[in-house]
Short mmCIF file of C-alpha atoms in Angstrom, two decimals:
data_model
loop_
_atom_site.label_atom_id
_atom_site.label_comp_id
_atom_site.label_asym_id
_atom_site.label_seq_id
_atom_site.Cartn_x
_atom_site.Cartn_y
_atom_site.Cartn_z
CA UNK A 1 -2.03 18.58 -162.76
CA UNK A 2 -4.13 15.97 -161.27
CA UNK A 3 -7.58 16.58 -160.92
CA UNK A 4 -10.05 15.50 -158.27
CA UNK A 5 -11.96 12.84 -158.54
CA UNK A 6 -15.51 15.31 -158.15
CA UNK A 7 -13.92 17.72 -161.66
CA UNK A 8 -16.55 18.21 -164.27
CA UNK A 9 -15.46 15.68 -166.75
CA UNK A 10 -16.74 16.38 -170.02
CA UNK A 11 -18.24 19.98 -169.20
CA UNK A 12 -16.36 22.49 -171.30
CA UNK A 13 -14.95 25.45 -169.63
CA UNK A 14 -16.42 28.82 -170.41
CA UNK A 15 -15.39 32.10 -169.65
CA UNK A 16 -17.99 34.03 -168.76
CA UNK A 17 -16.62 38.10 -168.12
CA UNK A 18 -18.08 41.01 -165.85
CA UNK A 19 -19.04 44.33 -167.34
CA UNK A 20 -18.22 45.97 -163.99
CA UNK A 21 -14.57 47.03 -164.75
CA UNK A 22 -15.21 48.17 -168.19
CA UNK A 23 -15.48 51.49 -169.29
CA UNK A 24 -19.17 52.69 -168.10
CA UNK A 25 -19.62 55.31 -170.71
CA UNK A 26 -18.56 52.94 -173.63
CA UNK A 27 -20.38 49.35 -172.57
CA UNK A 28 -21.88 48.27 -176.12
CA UNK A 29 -17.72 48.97 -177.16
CA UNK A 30 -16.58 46.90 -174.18
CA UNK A 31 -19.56 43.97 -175.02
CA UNK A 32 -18.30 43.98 -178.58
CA UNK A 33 -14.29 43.54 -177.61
CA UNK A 34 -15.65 40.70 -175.45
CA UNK A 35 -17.24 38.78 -178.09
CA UNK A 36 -14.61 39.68 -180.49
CA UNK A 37 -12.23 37.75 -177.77
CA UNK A 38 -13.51 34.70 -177.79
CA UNK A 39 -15.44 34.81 -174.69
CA UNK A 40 -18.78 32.30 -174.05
CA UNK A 41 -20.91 34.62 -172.25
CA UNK A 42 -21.17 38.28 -170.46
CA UNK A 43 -22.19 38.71 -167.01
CA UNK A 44 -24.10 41.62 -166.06
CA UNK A 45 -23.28 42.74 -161.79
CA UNK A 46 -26.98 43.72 -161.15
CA UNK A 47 -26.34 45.45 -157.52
CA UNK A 48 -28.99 47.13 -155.79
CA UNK A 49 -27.50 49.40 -152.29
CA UNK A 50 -29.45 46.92 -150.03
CA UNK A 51 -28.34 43.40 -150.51
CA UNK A 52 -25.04 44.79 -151.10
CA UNK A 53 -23.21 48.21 -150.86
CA UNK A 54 -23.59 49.28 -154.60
CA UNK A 55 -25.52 50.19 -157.16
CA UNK A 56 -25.09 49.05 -160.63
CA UNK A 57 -26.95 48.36 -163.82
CA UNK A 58 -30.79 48.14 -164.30
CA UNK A 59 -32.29 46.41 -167.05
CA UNK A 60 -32.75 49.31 -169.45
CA UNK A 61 -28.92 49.67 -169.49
CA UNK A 62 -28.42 46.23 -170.29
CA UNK A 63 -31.39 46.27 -173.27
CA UNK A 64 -29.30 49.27 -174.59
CA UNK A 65 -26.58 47.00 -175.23
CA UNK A 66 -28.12 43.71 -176.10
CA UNK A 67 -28.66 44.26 -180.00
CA UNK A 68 -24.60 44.91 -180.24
CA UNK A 69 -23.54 41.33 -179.59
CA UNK A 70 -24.91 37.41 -180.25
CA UNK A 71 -23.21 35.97 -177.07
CA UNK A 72 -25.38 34.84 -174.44
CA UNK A 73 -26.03 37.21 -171.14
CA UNK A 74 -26.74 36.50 -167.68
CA UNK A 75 -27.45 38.59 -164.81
CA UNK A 76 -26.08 38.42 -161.52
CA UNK A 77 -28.62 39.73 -159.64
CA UNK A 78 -27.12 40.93 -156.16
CA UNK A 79 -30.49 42.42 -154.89
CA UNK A 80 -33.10 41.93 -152.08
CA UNK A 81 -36.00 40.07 -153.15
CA UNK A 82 -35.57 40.14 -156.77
CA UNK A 83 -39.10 39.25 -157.92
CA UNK A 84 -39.68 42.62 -158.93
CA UNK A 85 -36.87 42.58 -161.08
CA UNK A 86 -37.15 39.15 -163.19
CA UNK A 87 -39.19 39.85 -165.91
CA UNK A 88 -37.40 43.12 -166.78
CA UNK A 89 -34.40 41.23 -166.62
CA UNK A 90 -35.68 38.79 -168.85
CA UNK A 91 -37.25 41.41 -171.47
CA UNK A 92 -33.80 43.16 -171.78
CA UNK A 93 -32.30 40.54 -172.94
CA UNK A 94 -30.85 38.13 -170.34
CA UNK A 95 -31.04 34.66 -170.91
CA UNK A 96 -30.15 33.52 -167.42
CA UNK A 97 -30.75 34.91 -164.23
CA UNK A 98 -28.56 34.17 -161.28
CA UNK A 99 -30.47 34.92 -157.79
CA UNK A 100 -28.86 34.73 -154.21
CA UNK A 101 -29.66 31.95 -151.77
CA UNK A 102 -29.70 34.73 -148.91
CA UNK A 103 -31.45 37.51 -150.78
CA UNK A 104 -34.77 35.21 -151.05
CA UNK A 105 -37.41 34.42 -148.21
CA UNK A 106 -39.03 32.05 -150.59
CA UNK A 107 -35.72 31.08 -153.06
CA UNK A 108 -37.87 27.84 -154.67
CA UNK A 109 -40.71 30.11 -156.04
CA UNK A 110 -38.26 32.89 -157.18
CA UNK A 111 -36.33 30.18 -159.12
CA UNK A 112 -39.74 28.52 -160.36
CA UNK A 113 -40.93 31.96 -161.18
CA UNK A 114 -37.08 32.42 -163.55
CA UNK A 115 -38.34 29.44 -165.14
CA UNK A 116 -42.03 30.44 -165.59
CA UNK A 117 -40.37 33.53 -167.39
CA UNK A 118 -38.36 31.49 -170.16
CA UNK A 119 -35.40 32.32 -168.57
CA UNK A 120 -32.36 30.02 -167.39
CA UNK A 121 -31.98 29.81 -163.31
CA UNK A 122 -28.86 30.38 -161.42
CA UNK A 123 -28.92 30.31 -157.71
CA UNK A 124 -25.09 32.28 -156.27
CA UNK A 125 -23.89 31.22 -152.37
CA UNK A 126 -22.02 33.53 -150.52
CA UNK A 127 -18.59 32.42 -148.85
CA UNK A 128 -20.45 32.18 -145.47
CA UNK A 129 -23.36 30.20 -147.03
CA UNK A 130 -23.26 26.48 -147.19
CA UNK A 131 -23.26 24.05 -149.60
CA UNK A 132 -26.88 22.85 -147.73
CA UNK A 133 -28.95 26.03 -148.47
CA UNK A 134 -29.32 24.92 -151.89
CA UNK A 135 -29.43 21.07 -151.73
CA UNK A 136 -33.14 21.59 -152.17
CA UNK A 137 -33.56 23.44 -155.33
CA UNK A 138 -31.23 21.74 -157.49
CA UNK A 139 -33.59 20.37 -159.67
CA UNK A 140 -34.73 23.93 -160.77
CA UNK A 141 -31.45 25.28 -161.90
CA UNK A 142 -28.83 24.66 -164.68
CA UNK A 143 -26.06 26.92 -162.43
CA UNK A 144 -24.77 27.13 -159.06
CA UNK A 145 -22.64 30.37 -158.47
CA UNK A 146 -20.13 29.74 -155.55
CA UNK A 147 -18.40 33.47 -154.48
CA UNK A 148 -15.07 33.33 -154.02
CA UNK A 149 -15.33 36.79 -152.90
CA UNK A 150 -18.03 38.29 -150.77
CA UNK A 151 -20.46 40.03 -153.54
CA UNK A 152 -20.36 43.84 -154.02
CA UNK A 153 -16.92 45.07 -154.73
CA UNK A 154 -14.92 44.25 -157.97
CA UNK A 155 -10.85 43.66 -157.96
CA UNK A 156 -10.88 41.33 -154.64
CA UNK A 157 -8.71 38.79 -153.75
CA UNK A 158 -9.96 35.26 -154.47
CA UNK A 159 -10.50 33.36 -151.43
CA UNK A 160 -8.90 29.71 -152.58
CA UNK A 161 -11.24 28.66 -148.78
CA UNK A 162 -14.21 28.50 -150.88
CA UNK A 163 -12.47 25.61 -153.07
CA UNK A 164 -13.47 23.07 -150.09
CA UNK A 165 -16.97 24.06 -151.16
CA UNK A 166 -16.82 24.18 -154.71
CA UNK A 167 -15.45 20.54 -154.72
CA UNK A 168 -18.21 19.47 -152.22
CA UNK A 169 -21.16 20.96 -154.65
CA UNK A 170 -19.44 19.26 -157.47
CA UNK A 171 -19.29 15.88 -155.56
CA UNK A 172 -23.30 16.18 -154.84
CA UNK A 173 -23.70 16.97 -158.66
CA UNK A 174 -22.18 14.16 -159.87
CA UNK A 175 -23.72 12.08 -157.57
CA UNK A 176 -26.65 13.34 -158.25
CA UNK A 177 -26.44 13.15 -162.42
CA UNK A 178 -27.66 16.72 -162.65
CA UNK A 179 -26.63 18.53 -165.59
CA UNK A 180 -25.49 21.69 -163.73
CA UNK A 181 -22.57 23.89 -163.87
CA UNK A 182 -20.92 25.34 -161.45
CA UNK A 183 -19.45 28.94 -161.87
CA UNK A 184 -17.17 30.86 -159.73
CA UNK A 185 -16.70 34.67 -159.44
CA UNK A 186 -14.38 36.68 -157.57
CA UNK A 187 -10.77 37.26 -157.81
CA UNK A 188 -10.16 34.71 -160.93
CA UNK A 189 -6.67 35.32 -162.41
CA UNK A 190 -4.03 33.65 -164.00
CA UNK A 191 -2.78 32.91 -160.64
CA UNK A 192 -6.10 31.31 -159.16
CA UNK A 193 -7.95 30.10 -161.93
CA UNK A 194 -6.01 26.40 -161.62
CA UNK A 195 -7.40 25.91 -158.13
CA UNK A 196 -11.12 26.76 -159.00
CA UNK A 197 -11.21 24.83 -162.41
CA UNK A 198 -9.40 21.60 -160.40
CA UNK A 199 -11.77 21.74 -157.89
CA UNK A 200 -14.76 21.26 -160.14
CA UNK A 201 -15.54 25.04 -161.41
CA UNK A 202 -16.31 25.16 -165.43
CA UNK A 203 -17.42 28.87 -165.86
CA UNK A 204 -15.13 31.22 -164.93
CA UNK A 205 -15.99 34.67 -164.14
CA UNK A 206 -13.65 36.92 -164.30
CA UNK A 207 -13.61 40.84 -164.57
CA UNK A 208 -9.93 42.81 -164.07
CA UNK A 209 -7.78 40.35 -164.79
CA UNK A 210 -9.23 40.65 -167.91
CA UNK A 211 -9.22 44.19 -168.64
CA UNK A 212 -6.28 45.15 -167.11
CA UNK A 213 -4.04 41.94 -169.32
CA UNK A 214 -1.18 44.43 -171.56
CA UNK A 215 -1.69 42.01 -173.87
CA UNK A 216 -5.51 42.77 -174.69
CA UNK A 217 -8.81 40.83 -174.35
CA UNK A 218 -8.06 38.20 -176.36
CA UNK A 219 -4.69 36.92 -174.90
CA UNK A 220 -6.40 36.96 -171.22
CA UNK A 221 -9.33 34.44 -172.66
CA UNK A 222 -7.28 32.15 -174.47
CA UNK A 223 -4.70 32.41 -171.27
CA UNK A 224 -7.38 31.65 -168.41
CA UNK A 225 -8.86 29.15 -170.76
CA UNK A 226 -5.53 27.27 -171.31
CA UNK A 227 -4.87 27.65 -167.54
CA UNK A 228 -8.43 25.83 -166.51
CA UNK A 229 -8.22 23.37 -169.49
CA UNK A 230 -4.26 22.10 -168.33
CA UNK A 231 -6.09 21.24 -165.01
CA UNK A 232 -7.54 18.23 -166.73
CA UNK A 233 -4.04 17.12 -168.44
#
């Protein structure tokens, strides 16, 4: 396949799983399987009833688990004025936190204030939410998080609208030069993986395609990493 002209040349792909369909009562297991498959990073769904339906995971959970594996974690944090929350986050073990565009009155202190904390910044769009609401505060994060699901529920279908958007945000990077990645979560599968990689994605989040693979953890990294990689062929 062809790619577009606004890909992520150069930027490796990494496949970075959600927790959120694993086994609750058996995480550190479920962390350890994920390392053990090759994966680059595991993302923690930090939901808090308000910004979206759910609850998930607080930060003691994900401390619990942290001395079981090496690879890197980030939090998704999916909550109303997360402030509060950041240098938990941060003690338990995280080394990047990922904060919503809509969820923040003031999103370029609550990014500064990631920073301030040692941590790595992430800001996550919505499908609704433009490309624009975080033109601003570029220069304060190393990851933009484009939904391509609306946040909340695991095991939705991908949206392949949002790949308009994802392909715009890469476009600004590049012309930009910022060293940024640009990560996509919701829905990614063997079957929709291609489109989000081609369109300038390189960290792919995925959660039940994963798990639910018959052929086990392993053969479902390798296979979405294969998939994203033959984008670039």
């Amino acid at each position: 396949m062809v790619t577009d002209a606004a890909t992520a040349p150069g930027r490796p792909f990494e496949i970075a799983p959600s927790v959120l369909p694993a086994d609750l009562s058996r995480l550190g297991e479920a962390c350890v399987a994920l390392a053990e498959a090759g994966v680059d990073r595991i993302q923690w769904d930090v939901m808090d009833g308000r910004f979206v339906p759910n609850l998930t995971f607080g930060a003691d959970v994900i401390a619990s688990v942290r001395a079981h594996v090496t690879v890197p974690f980030e939090a998704h944090l999916m909550v109303h004025e997360p402030t509060w929350l950041l240098a938990d986050m941060v003690e338990a073990g995280t080394e990047r936190l990922i904060v919503h565009a809509e969820a923040c009155t003031h999103l370029h202190r609550v990014l500064s204030r990631v920073r301030e904390l040692g941590a790595r910044a992430g800001v996550a769009l919505n499908p609704a939410t433009p490309v624009a609401a975080v033109e601003h505060v570029l220069d304060l994060v190393d990851l933009v998080l484009v939904m391509t699901v609306n946040p909340g529920f695991g095991g939705q279908a991908y949206l392949p609208t949002m790949e308009p958007k994802i392909r715009a945000l890469r476009a600004l990077v590049v012309e930009r030069g910022l060293d940024i990645d640009i990560e996509v979560d919701g829905g990614i599968a063997p079957g929709t993986v291609a489109g989000a990689a081609a369109a300038g994605a390189n960290v792919l989040v995925a959660g039940s395609a994963l798990f639910r693979d018959p052929e086990g953890l392993a053969h479902a990294v390798a296979d979405l990493r294969a998939r994203a990689e033959a984008t670039r062929s």
